[in-house]
Short mmCIF file of C-alpha atoms in Angstrom, two decimals:
data_model
loop_
_atom_site.label_atom_id
_atom_site.label_comp_id
_atom_site.label_asym_id
_atom_site.label_seq_id
_atom_site.Cartn_x
_atom_site.Cartn_y
_atom_site.Cartn_z
CA MET A 241 -24.39 -21.02 -26.99
CA ALA A 242 -21.94 -19.22 -24.75
CA THR A 243 -23.26 -17.54 -21.65
CA THR A 244 -22.16 -14.03 -20.82
CA LYS A 245 -22.13 -12.27 -17.50
CA SER A 246 -24.61 -9.50 -17.14
CA THR A 247 -23.16 -6.05 -16.70
CA ARG A 248 -24.78 -5.99 -13.27
CA ASP A 249 -22.34 -8.72 -12.11
CA ARG A 250 -19.23 -6.85 -13.25
CA ARG A 251 -17.36 -4.74 -10.73
CA THR A 252 -16.64 -1.21 -11.76
CA PRO A 253 -13.16 0.24 -11.19
CA VAL A 254 -12.70 2.47 -8.18
CA SER A 255 -11.64 6.02 -8.90
CA VAL A 256 -9.48 7.88 -6.39
CA ALA A 257 -8.72 11.58 -6.49
CA ARG A 258 -4.96 12.06 -6.70
CA THR A 259 -3.37 14.51 -4.29
CA ASP A 260 0.27 15.17 -3.49
CA ASP A 261 -0.12 13.27 -0.19
CA PHE A 262 -1.78 10.31 -1.93
CA ASP A 263 0.95 10.20 -4.58
CA ALA A 264 3.68 10.32 -1.91
CA ASP A 265 2.02 7.49 0.03
CA LEU A 266 1.52 5.44 -3.13
CA SER A 267 5.13 6.04 -4.11
CA THR A 268 6.25 4.60 -0.78
CA ILE A 269 4.30 1.39 -1.39
CA LEU A 270 5.49 1.16 -5.00
CA ARG A 271 9.10 0.98 -3.77
CA THR A 272 8.37 -2.72 -3.09
CA GLY A 273 8.03 -3.36 -6.82
CA MET A 274 4.28 -3.90 -6.93
CA ASN A 275 2.12 -2.04 -9.42
CA GLN A 276 -0.44 0.65 -8.57
CA SER A 277 -3.42 -1.71 -8.58
CA GLU A 278 -1.65 -4.17 -6.28
CA ALA A 279 -0.62 -1.34 -3.96
CA VAL A 280 -4.14 0.05 -3.63
CA ARG A 281 -5.63 -3.44 -3.11
CA LEU A 282 -3.04 -4.15 -0.40
CA ALA A 283 -3.66 -0.84 1.35
CA VAL A 284 -7.44 -1.38 1.38
CA ALA A 285 -7.10 -4.97 2.60
CA PHE A 286 -4.61 -3.93 5.28
CA LEU A 287 -6.84 -1.19 6.66
CA ALA A 288 -9.97 -3.34 6.44
CA HIS A 289 -8.25 -6.14 8.37
CA GLY A 290 -7.15 -3.73 11.10
CA TRP A 291 -10.60 -2.18 11.46
CA GLN A 292 -12.36 -5.56 11.43
CA SER A 293 -10.00 -6.81 14.14
CA ALA A 294 -10.72 -3.72 16.27
CA TRP A 295 -14.48 -4.21 15.86
CA ASP A 296 -14.30 -7.97 16.55
CA ALA A 297 -12.28 -7.35 19.73
CA GLY A 298 -14.79 -4.76 20.90
CA ALA A 299 -12.06 -2.11 21.08
CA VAL A 300 -14.09 0.16 18.83
CA PRO A 301 -17.87 0.10 18.24
CA ASP A 302 -18.80 -1.63 14.98
CA GLY A 303 -18.70 0.78 12.06
CA GLU A 304 -16.69 3.44 13.90
CA GLN A 305 -13.23 4.45 12.66
CA PRO A 306 -10.49 3.66 15.17
CA ARG A 307 -8.68 6.84 16.24
CA ASN A 308 -5.25 5.25 16.46
CA MET A 309 -3.81 2.08 15.02
CA LEU A 310 -0.42 0.48 15.51
CA MET A 311 1.52 -1.60 13.05
CA ARG A 312 4.16 -3.96 14.38
CA VAL A 313 6.99 -4.97 12.11
CA ARG A 314 9.37 -7.80 12.75
CA ARG A 315 12.95 -6.84 11.99
CA HIS A 316 14.12 -8.18 8.64
CA ASP A 317 17.28 -10.17 9.27
CA THR A 318 19.94 -9.51 6.68
CA ARG A 319 23.56 -10.43 6.64
CA GLU A 320 25.93 -7.62 7.41
CA PRO A 321 28.23 -6.67 4.56
CA THR A 322 31.61 -8.37 4.98
CA ASP A 323 33.30 -5.04 5.74
CA GLN A 324 30.85 -4.49 8.64
CA GLN A 325 31.25 -7.88 10.35
CA VAL A 326 32.96 -7.98 13.72
#
């Protein structure tokens, strides 16, 4: 006989109120080609990682929201178009 998961073990989807600001932010992430679910998961993981790092470092008391966060981005090296090469 097959076993089934109880409904208690299933995760329920998260619902987010859509605003113009949210849609603009989501649109920015979607430019990478990922879908909406992937974009929201990435955004949550990204913020959670930053906050956890701040708490672990003692920069912010555990459970408090950091006031400011910085994201560093390494420049993406691309070849210059042939008409732009010197």
